[in-house]
Short mmCIF file of C-alpha atoms in Angstrom, two decimals:
data_model
loop_
_atom_site.label_atom_id
_atom_site.label_comp_id
_atom_site.label_asym_id
_atom_site.label_seq_id
_atom_site.Cartn_x
_atom_site.Cartn_y
_atom_site.Cartn_z
CA MET Z 1 -153.53 124.57 19.36
CA ALA Z 2 -150.13 124.55 17.63
CA GLU Z 3 -147.28 122.80 19.36
CA LEU Z 4 -144.63 125.16 20.81
CA ILE Z 5 -140.99 124.15 20.41
CA ARG Z 6 -138.36 126.30 22.13
CA ILE Z 7 -134.88 126.32 20.61
CA LYS Z 8 -132.07 127.49 22.90
CA ARG Z 9 -128.91 126.82 20.92
CA GLY Z 10 -128.13 129.15 18.06
CA LEU Z 11 -127.00 132.71 17.40
CA ASP Z 12 -128.73 135.85 16.16
CA ILE Z 13 -126.36 138.07 14.19
CA LYS Z 14 -127.83 141.56 14.17
CA LEU Z 15 -126.57 143.47 11.18
CA LYS Z 16 -127.20 147.05 10.20
CA GLY Z 17 -129.32 147.60 7.12
CA LYS Z 18 -132.55 145.73 7.75
CA ALA Z 19 -135.51 146.84 5.67
CA GLY Z 20 -138.77 147.92 7.23
CA GLN Z 21 -142.14 146.97 5.81
CA ILE Z 22 -141.86 149.28 2.81
CA PHE Z 23 -141.61 148.68 -0.92
CA GLY Z 24 -139.03 150.30 -3.15
CA LYS Z 25 -139.64 151.29 -6.77
CA ALA Z 26 -137.61 149.95 -9.67
CA GLU Z 27 -138.05 149.39 -13.37
CA PRO Z 28 -138.96 145.80 -14.34
CA ALA Z 29 -135.97 143.61 -15.17
CA THR Z 30 -135.46 142.82 -18.84
CA LEU Z 31 -132.72 140.19 -18.61
CA PHE Z 32 -132.98 136.81 -16.90
CA SER Z 33 -130.51 133.99 -16.35
CA ILE Z 34 -131.23 130.42 -15.25
CA ARG Z 35 -128.28 128.53 -13.71
CA PRO Z 36 -128.66 124.73 -13.67
CA ASP Z 37 -126.11 124.62 -10.82
CA ASP Z 38 -128.73 126.21 -8.56
CA PHE Z 39 -130.60 122.90 -8.72
CA GLN Z 40 -128.61 120.27 -6.86
CA GLY Z 41 -128.88 116.67 -8.05
CA ILE Z 42 -129.91 117.24 -11.67
CA LYS Z 43 -128.11 116.96 -15.01
CA PRO Z 44 -129.57 119.41 -17.54
CA LYS Z 45 -130.47 118.64 -21.13
CA VAL Z 46 -131.17 121.93 -22.92
CA VAL Z 47 -134.08 121.87 -25.36
CA VAL Z 48 -133.84 125.46 -26.67
CA LYS Z 49 -131.23 127.26 -28.73
CA ASP Z 50 -130.08 130.83 -29.21
CA GLY Z 51 -132.78 132.97 -30.79
CA ASP Z 52 -135.75 130.81 -29.79
CA VAL Z 53 -138.92 132.68 -28.80
CA VAL Z 54 -140.35 131.55 -25.46
CA LYS Z 55 -143.26 132.30 -23.13
CA ALA Z 56 -143.48 132.07 -19.37
CA GLY Z 57 -143.72 128.33 -18.79
CA THR Z 58 -141.90 127.28 -21.98
CA VAL Z 59 -139.54 124.38 -21.29
CA ILE Z 60 -135.89 125.46 -21.30
CA PHE Z 61 -134.19 122.26 -20.15
CA GLN Z 62 -135.01 118.96 -18.48
CA ASP Z 63 -133.28 116.52 -16.16
CA LYS Z 64 -131.47 113.74 -18.00
CA ALA Z 65 -132.21 111.22 -15.23
CA ASN Z 66 -135.89 112.20 -15.06
CA PRO Z 67 -136.88 113.65 -18.47
CA GLU Z 68 -140.42 114.32 -17.23
CA MET Z 69 -138.94 116.96 -14.86
CA LYS Z 70 -138.99 120.26 -16.73
CA PHE Z 71 -137.36 123.64 -16.05
CA VAL Z 72 -139.16 126.57 -17.63
CA SER Z 73 -138.74 130.18 -18.63
CA PRO Z 74 -139.94 132.76 -16.06
CA VAL Z 75 -140.93 135.30 -18.75
CA SER Z 76 -141.80 135.64 -22.41
CA GLY Z 77 -139.06 136.78 -24.76
CA THR Z 78 -136.05 135.49 -26.65
CA VAL Z 79 -133.29 133.09 -25.66
CA LEU Z 80 -130.12 135.17 -25.95
CA GLU Z 81 -127.50 132.54 -25.16
CA VAL Z 82 -127.02 129.03 -23.90
CA LYS Z 83 -123.63 129.51 -22.26
CA ARG Z 84 -121.42 126.47 -21.84
CA GLY Z 85 -118.12 125.89 -20.06
CA ASP Z 86 -115.58 123.10 -19.93
CA ARG Z 87 -116.78 119.76 -21.36
CA ARG Z 88 -119.86 121.60 -22.63
CA LYS Z 89 -121.25 122.02 -19.15
CA VAL Z 90 -124.30 124.31 -19.19
CA LEU Z 91 -123.43 127.40 -17.15
CA ASN Z 92 -126.59 129.45 -17.71
CA ILE Z 93 -129.38 130.20 -20.15
CA SER Z 94 -130.00 133.92 -20.73
CA ILE Z 95 -133.43 135.22 -21.76
CA GLN Z 96 -134.32 138.74 -22.95
CA SER Z 97 -137.83 139.67 -21.86
CA ASP Z 98 -140.24 141.24 -24.35
CA GLY Z 99 -142.18 142.89 -21.51
CA ALA Z 100 -145.44 141.20 -22.51
CA TYR Z 101 -145.32 138.40 -19.90
CA ALA Z 102 -147.23 136.09 -22.22
CA SER Z 103 -147.80 132.68 -20.65
CA GLU Z 104 -148.20 129.10 -21.70
CA PRO Z 105 -151.61 127.75 -20.66
CA PHE Z 106 -151.99 126.08 -17.27
CA LYS Z 107 -154.82 124.00 -15.83
CA LYS Z 108 -157.13 126.27 -13.85
CA VAL Z 109 -158.46 123.98 -11.13
CA ASP Z 110 -158.35 123.26 -7.43
CA PRO Z 111 -155.68 120.53 -7.19
CA SER Z 112 -157.60 118.88 -4.35
CA THR Z 113 -160.10 117.70 -6.99
CA LEU Z 114 -157.38 115.98 -9.02
CA SER Z 115 -155.80 112.59 -8.47
CA ALA Z 116 -152.33 112.34 -6.95
CA ALA Z 117 -150.95 111.07 -10.28
CA ASP Z 118 -152.45 114.02 -12.18
CA VAL Z 119 -151.04 116.58 -9.75
CA LYS Z 120 -147.61 114.95 -9.90
CA SER Z 121 -147.59 114.91 -13.71
CA LEU Z 122 -148.75 118.52 -13.85
CA MET Z 123 -146.12 119.67 -11.37
CA LEU Z 124 -143.35 117.89 -13.27
CA ALA Z 125 -144.40 119.14 -16.71
CA SER Z 126 -145.06 122.72 -15.55
CA GLY Z 127 -141.61 123.40 -14.12
CA PHE Z 128 -142.85 123.78 -10.54
CA TRP Z 129 -141.31 120.52 -9.35
CA PRO Z 130 -137.79 121.98 -8.84
CA PHE Z 131 -139.26 124.22 -6.11
CA ILE Z 132 -139.44 121.08 -3.94
CA LYS Z 133 -136.21 119.99 -2.23
CA GLN Z 134 -135.49 116.68 -0.60
CA ARG Z 135 -133.87 115.53 2.61
CA PRO Z 136 -131.64 113.56 2.70
CA TYR Z 137 -129.03 115.00 0.33
CA ASP Z 138 -130.58 118.50 -0.03
CA ILE Z 139 -131.35 118.02 -3.73
CA VAL Z 140 -134.31 118.62 -6.03
CA ALA Z 141 -136.92 116.10 -4.90
CA ASP Z 142 -136.78 112.70 -6.59
CA PRO Z 143 -140.25 112.15 -8.14
CA ASN Z 144 -139.75 108.38 -7.95
CA VAL Z 145 -139.59 108.40 -4.15
CA ALA Z 146 -142.55 108.86 -1.81
CA PRO Z 147 -141.93 111.32 1.07
CA LYS Z 148 -143.19 110.57 4.55
CA ALA Z 149 -144.05 114.27 5.00
CA ILE Z 150 -143.68 117.72 3.46
CA PHE Z 151 -142.34 120.67 5.48
CA ILE Z 152 -142.72 124.40 4.95
CA SER Z 153 -140.75 126.81 7.12
CA GLY Z 154 -142.98 129.83 7.42
CA PHE Z 155 -140.29 132.19 8.68
CA ASP Z 156 -136.61 132.97 8.23
CA THR Z 157 -134.23 133.80 11.09
CA ALA Z 158 -131.09 134.46 9.01
CA PRO Z 159 -129.47 137.92 9.26
CA LEU Z 160 -131.58 140.63 7.56
CA ALA Z 161 -134.01 138.01 6.25
CA PRO Z 162 -137.42 138.91 4.80
CA GLU Z 163 -140.57 138.63 6.88
CA TYR Z 164 -142.75 136.08 5.11
CA ASP Z 165 -145.84 137.04 7.08
CA TYR Z 166 -145.54 140.46 5.40
CA ILE Z 167 -144.74 139.07 1.93
CA LEU Z 168 -147.68 136.63 1.99
CA GLU Z 169 -150.24 139.11 3.26
CA GLY Z 170 -153.50 138.66 1.32
CA LYS Z 171 -152.32 135.45 -0.37
CA LEU Z 172 -154.39 132.93 1.62
CA GLU Z 173 -156.27 131.56 -1.42
CA GLU Z 174 -153.10 131.08 -3.50
CA PHE Z 175 -151.25 129.54 -0.55
CA GLN Z 176 -154.14 127.16 0.12
CA LEU Z 177 -154.21 126.00 -3.50
CA GLY Z 178 -150.44 125.39 -3.38
CA VAL Z 179 -150.82 123.39 -0.18
CA ASN Z 180 -153.64 121.39 -1.75
CA ALA Z 181 -151.27 120.40 -4.56
CA LEU Z 182 -148.50 119.45 -2.15
CA ALA Z 183 -150.87 117.37 -0.03
CA LYS Z 184 -151.51 115.16 -3.06
CA LEU Z 185 -147.81 114.30 -3.27
CA THR Z 186 -147.55 112.59 0.13
CA THR Z 187 -149.57 110.15 2.20
CA GLY Z 188 -148.19 111.88 5.28
CA LYS Z 189 -148.76 115.36 6.68
CA VAL Z 190 -147.94 118.82 5.41
CA HIS Z 191 -146.18 120.60 8.30
CA ILE Z 192 -145.74 124.36 8.62
CA GLY Z 193 -143.31 125.85 11.12
CA ILE Z 194 -144.36 129.31 12.32
CA ASN Z 195 -142.74 131.94 14.48
CA ILE Z 196 -144.60 132.41 17.76
CA GLU Z 197 -144.04 136.18 17.55
CA ASN Z 198 -145.13 136.75 13.93
CA ALA Z 199 -147.52 134.00 12.86
CA SER Z 200 -149.09 135.02 9.55
CA LYS Z 201 -152.86 134.87 9.15
CA VAL Z 202 -152.14 133.00 5.94
CA TYR Z 203 -150.63 130.09 7.84
CA LYS Z 204 -153.25 130.06 10.57
CA GLY Z 205 -156.02 130.18 7.98
CA THR Z 206 -154.68 127.30 5.89
CA LYS Z 207 -156.58 124.04 6.02
CA GLY Z 208 -155.15 120.52 5.86
CA VAL Z 209 -151.82 121.34 7.52
CA GLU Z 210 -150.24 120.77 10.91
CA LEU Z 211 -148.83 123.91 12.52
CA HIS Z 212 -145.82 123.98 14.86
CA GLU Z 213 -144.83 127.11 16.76
CA PHE Z 214 -141.11 127.78 17.21
CA GLU Z 215 -139.26 130.19 19.44
CA GLY Z 216 -135.52 130.79 19.47
CA PRO Z 217 -132.49 132.24 17.69
CA HIS Z 218 -131.18 131.45 14.23
CA PRO Z 219 -131.19 128.76 12.80
CA THR Z 220 -134.69 128.11 14.19
CA GLY Z 221 -136.11 129.20 10.83
CA ASN Z 222 -134.14 126.54 8.94
CA VAL Z 223 -136.45 123.82 7.72
CA GLY Z 224 -133.88 121.19 8.71
CA VAL Z 225 -134.06 122.27 12.36
CA GLN Z 226 -137.85 122.09 12.24
CA ILE Z 227 -137.83 118.62 10.66
CA HIS Z 228 -135.41 117.42 13.34
CA HIS Z 229 -137.67 118.53 16.19
CA VAL Z 230 -140.99 117.47 14.64
CA ASP Z 231 -140.35 114.30 12.60
CA PRO Z 232 -136.64 113.35 12.36
CA ILE Z 233 -135.36 111.55 9.27
CA ASN Z 234 -134.09 108.00 9.71
CA LYS Z 235 -132.13 105.99 7.17
CA GLY Z 236 -134.38 105.04 4.28
CA GLU Z 237 -136.87 107.85 4.90
CA VAL Z 238 -137.45 110.90 2.71
CA VAL Z 239 -138.89 114.31 3.56
CA TRP Z 240 -139.64 117.09 1.10
CA CYS Z 241 -139.56 120.82 1.84
CA ILE Z 242 -140.49 124.01 0.02
CA ASN Z 243 -140.35 127.79 0.54
CA PRO Z 244 -143.69 129.50 1.31
CA GLN Z 245 -143.33 131.95 -1.59
CA ASP Z 246 -142.91 129.05 -3.99
CA VAL Z 247 -146.11 127.53 -2.58
CA VAL Z 248 -147.90 130.78 -3.50
CA THR Z 249 -146.41 130.69 -7.02
CA ILE Z 250 -147.78 127.19 -7.54
CA GLY Z 251 -151.18 128.18 -6.15
CA THR Z 252 -151.31 131.30 -8.33
CA ALA Z 253 -150.92 129.20 -11.48
CA PHE Z 254 -153.82 126.95 -10.43
CA LYS Z 255 -155.93 130.04 -9.64
CA LYS Z 256 -155.19 132.03 -12.82
CA GLY Z 257 -154.71 129.21 -15.31
CA ALA Z 258 -151.44 130.88 -16.32
CA TYR Z 259 -147.86 131.18 -15.13
CA ASP Z 260 -146.91 134.09 -12.90
CA PHE Z 261 -143.31 133.98 -11.74
CA SER Z 262 -143.37 137.32 -9.96
CA LYS Z 263 -141.60 137.34 -6.62
CA ILE Z 264 -141.05 139.66 -3.68
CA ILE Z 265 -137.49 139.98 -2.39
CA ILE Z 266 -135.80 142.07 0.27
CA LEU Z 267 -132.75 144.24 -0.43
CA SER Z 268 -130.77 144.79 2.75
CA GLY Z 269 -127.30 145.31 4.17
CA SER Z 270 -125.19 148.11 5.59
CA CYS Z 271 -124.10 149.26 2.12
CA VAL Z 272 -127.67 149.73 0.91
CA LYS Z 273 -128.87 153.33 1.00
CA LYS Z 274 -132.58 152.51 1.24
CA PRO Z 275 -133.24 148.90 2.32
CA ALA Z 276 -136.69 147.81 1.17
CA TYR Z 277 -138.80 145.08 -0.37
CA TYR Z 278 -139.03 144.90 -4.16
CA ARG Z 279 -141.32 143.18 -6.63
CA THR Z 280 -139.31 141.30 -9.21
CA THR Z 281 -139.29 137.93 -11.01
CA TYR Z 282 -137.50 134.63 -10.54
CA PHE Z 283 -133.97 134.63 -12.06
CA ALA Z 284 -134.13 138.40 -12.74
CA GLN Z 285 -131.12 140.63 -13.22
CA LEU Z 286 -130.75 142.84 -10.15
CA SER Z 287 -129.02 145.91 -11.59
CA ASN Z 288 -132.32 147.80 -11.80
CA ILE Z 289 -132.76 147.39 -8.03
CA LEU Z 290 -129.13 147.96 -7.07
CA ALA Z 291 -128.40 150.93 -9.34
CA ASP Z 292 -127.80 154.16 -7.37
CA ASN Z 293 -128.84 152.40 -4.17
CA VAL Z 294 -125.43 151.16 -2.94
CA GLU Z 295 -122.81 153.18 -1.09
CA ASN Z 296 -119.28 152.75 -2.43
CA PRO Z 297 -120.20 149.88 -4.81
CA ALA Z 298 -116.55 149.40 -5.80
CA ASN Z 299 -115.83 148.18 -2.27
CA ALA Z 300 -119.03 146.19 -1.68
CA ARG Z 301 -119.89 142.49 -1.72
CA PHE Z 302 -123.12 141.69 -3.55
CA ILE Z 303 -124.82 138.51 -2.36
CA SER Z 304 -127.85 136.68 -3.67
CA GLY Z 305 -129.18 135.27 -0.41
CA ASN Z 306 -128.09 136.00 3.15
CA VAL Z 307 -124.56 136.61 4.43
CA LEU Z 308 -124.22 133.08 5.83
CA THR Z 309 -125.36 130.92 2.92
CA GLY Z 310 -125.74 133.24 -0.08
CA MET Z 311 -123.74 133.30 -3.32
CA GLN Z 312 -121.56 136.22 -4.39
CA ILE Z 313 -122.78 137.91 -7.56
CA ALA Z 314 -121.70 140.84 -9.71
CA PRO Z 315 -123.40 144.26 -9.36
CA ASP Z 316 -125.33 143.32 -12.52
CA GLY Z 317 -125.82 139.72 -11.38
CA PHE Z 318 -128.97 137.64 -11.13
CA LEU Z 319 -131.27 136.35 -8.41
CA GLY Z 320 -130.62 132.75 -7.35
CA ALA Z 321 -133.32 130.15 -7.89
CA TYR Z 322 -134.22 129.76 -4.20
CA ASP Z 323 -133.38 133.25 -2.94
CA SER Z 324 -135.81 135.85 -1.56
CA GLN Z 325 -133.06 138.15 -0.31
CA VAL Z 326 -130.22 140.24 -1.73
CA THR Z 327 -127.58 141.53 0.69
CA VAL Z 328 -124.83 144.11 0.18
CA ILE Z 329 -122.05 144.47 2.76
CA PRO Z 330 -118.53 145.97 2.68
CA GLU Z 331 -115.59 144.01 1.38
CA GLY Z 332 -113.14 143.29 4.19
CA LYS Z 333 -109.67 144.72 4.57
CA GLN Z 334 -106.84 142.22 4.46
CA SER Z 335 -105.32 143.38 7.73
CA GLU Z 336 -106.22 145.61 10.66
CA PHE Z 337 -103.95 147.65 12.90
CA LEU Z 338 -103.25 145.66 16.12
CA GLY Z 339 -106.03 143.20 15.16
CA TRP Z 340 -107.71 141.47 18.10
CA ILE Z 341 -105.73 143.49 20.68
CA MET Z 342 -107.91 146.56 20.11
CA PRO Z 343 -111.08 146.91 22.27
CA ARG Z 344 -113.32 146.96 19.15
CA LEU Z 345 -116.56 148.35 20.57
CA ASN Z 346 -118.12 148.23 17.10
CA LYS Z 347 -116.94 144.70 16.26
CA PHE Z 348 -119.19 141.69 16.78
CA SER Z 349 -117.69 138.77 18.71
CA VAL Z 350 -119.21 135.43 19.62
CA ASN Z 351 -116.63 134.65 22.32
CA ARG Z 352 -116.50 138.10 23.91
CA SER Z 353 -113.05 138.77 22.47
CA TYR Z 354 -114.05 142.43 22.14
CA PHE Z 355 -115.72 144.76 24.60
CA SER Z 356 -118.73 145.16 22.31
CA TRP Z 357 -120.56 142.44 24.27
CA LEU Z 358 -120.95 144.97 27.10
CA LEU Z 359 -123.31 146.99 24.87
CA GLY Z 360 -126.01 144.29 24.99
CA GLY Z 361 -127.69 142.16 22.37
CA SER Z 362 -129.71 144.89 20.65
CA LYS Z 363 -126.79 146.63 18.94
CA GLU Z 364 -126.63 146.35 15.15
CA TYR Z 365 -123.21 145.81 13.58
CA VAL Z 366 -121.57 146.65 10.29
CA LEU Z 367 -119.69 143.48 9.41
CA ASP Z 368 -117.50 143.05 6.35
CA THR Z 369 -116.28 139.96 4.51
CA ASN Z 370 -112.95 139.67 6.33
CA ILE Z 371 -112.66 136.21 7.95
CA ASN Z 372 -109.76 137.40 10.15
CA GLY Z 373 -107.29 134.66 9.36
CA GLY Z 374 -106.85 131.58 7.24
CA GLU Z 375 -107.77 127.93 7.58
CA ARG Z 376 -105.81 126.05 10.21
CA ALA Z 377 -105.86 122.76 12.12
CA PHE Z 378 -109.37 121.55 12.99
CA ILE Z 379 -109.71 122.00 16.76
CA MET Z 380 -112.47 120.10 18.59
CA SER Z 381 -113.46 123.06 20.73
CA GLY Z 382 -117.21 122.59 21.20
CA GLU Z 383 -117.86 125.87 19.37
CA TYR Z 384 -120.22 124.21 16.92
CA ASP Z 385 -122.39 122.65 19.64
CA ARG Z 386 -123.37 126.05 21.04
CA VAL Z 387 -124.97 127.16 17.75
CA PHE Z 388 -126.19 123.82 16.38
CA PRO Z 389 -129.70 123.04 17.72
CA MET Z 390 -129.92 119.39 16.70
CA ASP Z 391 -129.12 116.25 18.66
CA ILE Z 392 -126.14 115.67 16.38
CA LEU Z 393 -122.42 116.04 17.06
CA PRO Z 394 -121.49 118.51 14.29
CA GLU Z 395 -117.70 118.49 14.74
CA PHE Z 396 -117.55 114.69 14.67
CA LEU Z 397 -119.84 114.59 11.63
CA VAL Z 398 -117.66 117.03 9.72
CA LYS Z 399 -114.59 114.93 10.53
CA ALA Z 400 -116.37 111.77 9.38
CA ILE Z 401 -117.21 113.48 6.09
CA ILE Z 402 -113.60 114.56 5.59
CA ALA Z 403 -112.52 110.95 6.22
CA LYS Z 404 -115.27 109.65 3.89
CA ASP Z 405 -116.34 107.20 6.59
CA ILE Z 406 -119.86 106.30 5.46
CA ASP Z 407 -120.74 104.26 8.55
CA LYS Z 408 -119.77 107.11 10.87
CA MET Z 409 -121.55 109.66 8.69
CA GLU Z 410 -124.77 107.65 8.95
CA GLN Z 411 -124.41 107.12 12.68
CA LEU Z 412 -123.81 110.84 13.24
CA GLY Z 413 -126.94 111.95 11.37
CA ILE Z 414 -125.88 113.05 7.89
CA TYR Z 415 -129.29 112.16 6.46
CA GLU Z 416 -130.87 115.00 8.44
CA VAL Z 417 -128.57 117.88 7.51
CA ALA Z 418 -127.93 120.30 4.68
CA PRO Z 419 -125.07 122.78 4.20
CA GLU Z 420 -127.20 125.67 5.47
CA ASP Z 421 -127.53 123.95 8.85
CA PHE Z 422 -123.75 124.35 9.29
CA ALA Z 423 -123.59 128.03 8.29
CA LEU Z 424 -123.36 129.24 11.90
CA CYS Z 425 -120.75 126.58 12.65
CA GLU Z 426 -118.67 128.03 9.85
CA PHE Z 427 -119.24 131.56 11.16
CA VAL Z 428 -118.04 130.80 14.70
CA CYS Z 429 -115.26 128.38 13.72
CA SER Z 430 -111.91 129.54 15.07
CA SER Z 431 -110.20 127.13 12.64
CA LYS Z 432 -111.91 128.80 9.63
CA ILE Z 433 -113.12 125.44 8.31
CA GLU Z 434 -115.42 125.67 5.28
CA THR Z 435 -118.03 123.41 6.83
CA GLN Z 436 -120.78 124.15 4.30
CA ARG Z 437 -118.57 123.10 1.40
CA ILE Z 438 -117.49 119.96 3.27
CA VAL Z 439 -121.09 118.98 4.06
CA ARG Z 440 -122.14 119.57 0.43
CA GLU Z 441 -119.29 117.34 -0.80
CA GLY Z 442 -120.17 114.73 1.82
CA LEU Z 443 -123.82 114.60 0.75
CA ASP Z 444 -122.85 114.29 -2.91
CA PHE Z 445 -120.35 111.54 -2.08
CA LEU Z 446 -122.88 109.62 0.00
CA ARG Z 447 -125.61 109.87 -2.64
CA LYS Z 448 -123.24 108.56 -5.30
CA GLU Z 449 -122.09 105.68 -3.13
CA MET Z 450 -125.64 104.73 -2.07
CA ALA Z 451 -127.05 104.86 -5.61
#
């Protein structure tokens, strides 16, 4: 029987534009772009040049600190451009698909029959290693460090997020093979957090894992919240985590003996005419999905990811490395007539500043990008505590990061957190503090100082 953990602190933001369990139709993407900046903690060394012919699984770049860690092409085709910025920093590598989806060979085997060293070497050389992220620091997992456990969050509670139980339907064999590979990378357990309301048969049918049932508002689906309530991270300990779709991608390669970087994403948001799920590929250009499917695109914000943690992209932009969601919402106006004085029945408010709270919690809102003010003095108001479901003092931790006080940062639990865990804090913050940016800078600073 899976353990049930009830989360009370948090906030569900119900936005208009959620997709039902339907698939939309779109032409396959032909252009792909890999951004090294999507992979925190690595320094890329590009091994291809403009005009090179590649297959799915061909090495594109590697990590300078760990040359055995490879990053590969998602499709077969031609390298169009290795784009560089200031000081020759690699901005992105563009690949034009040939539509053939030819693949480099991969070892067709059940990873449970291989040694731990063989699985590790195969994962590093194949380009699947970057799927695994590490706590502390929220970076690509360090292959030279042994994790005490591996966590998979089997559901997402962010606004308009995809339903993984729907995406993974019929993928039990591939998921099991991926889990078998992950189990070889740790002497500890492989944990899967599941939603008590929508627990996929894939998760419940997987062997060699420990299931934990969760109930509660966002950010219950964040893997950091699940780690905190199941097996908290202490100083000197390391935990790895991975998205369930990436587990399936790994398992598919072991099953087929070839690379298959296809991916299912959800297109949602109040500006989307027909929200739906779409079959695409990692790092794909999204214009084929977005074309003619967005209302008033000139006044819309395109986001790879969710509205709380995603990255703004152009209408012809590309899917982020770890994203399974694309969101389109209206751009905000710079000012509103009478501002907060108006009753605002259609305006969402955390603190009941508007009368919309009288309409109940089931109402869906059309929110834009307006933050309603600028950054101001950091007020210790307790706002963060109401939406932060960890036994950590978030406001004090953010202040310790700003002060670069390493001792305080450690005492206040920085090893357990990632920027995404502070997304709701940023959303409710009356001081408009960019908490996610501050936490990211704090983690980078701490990692550099502790190296």
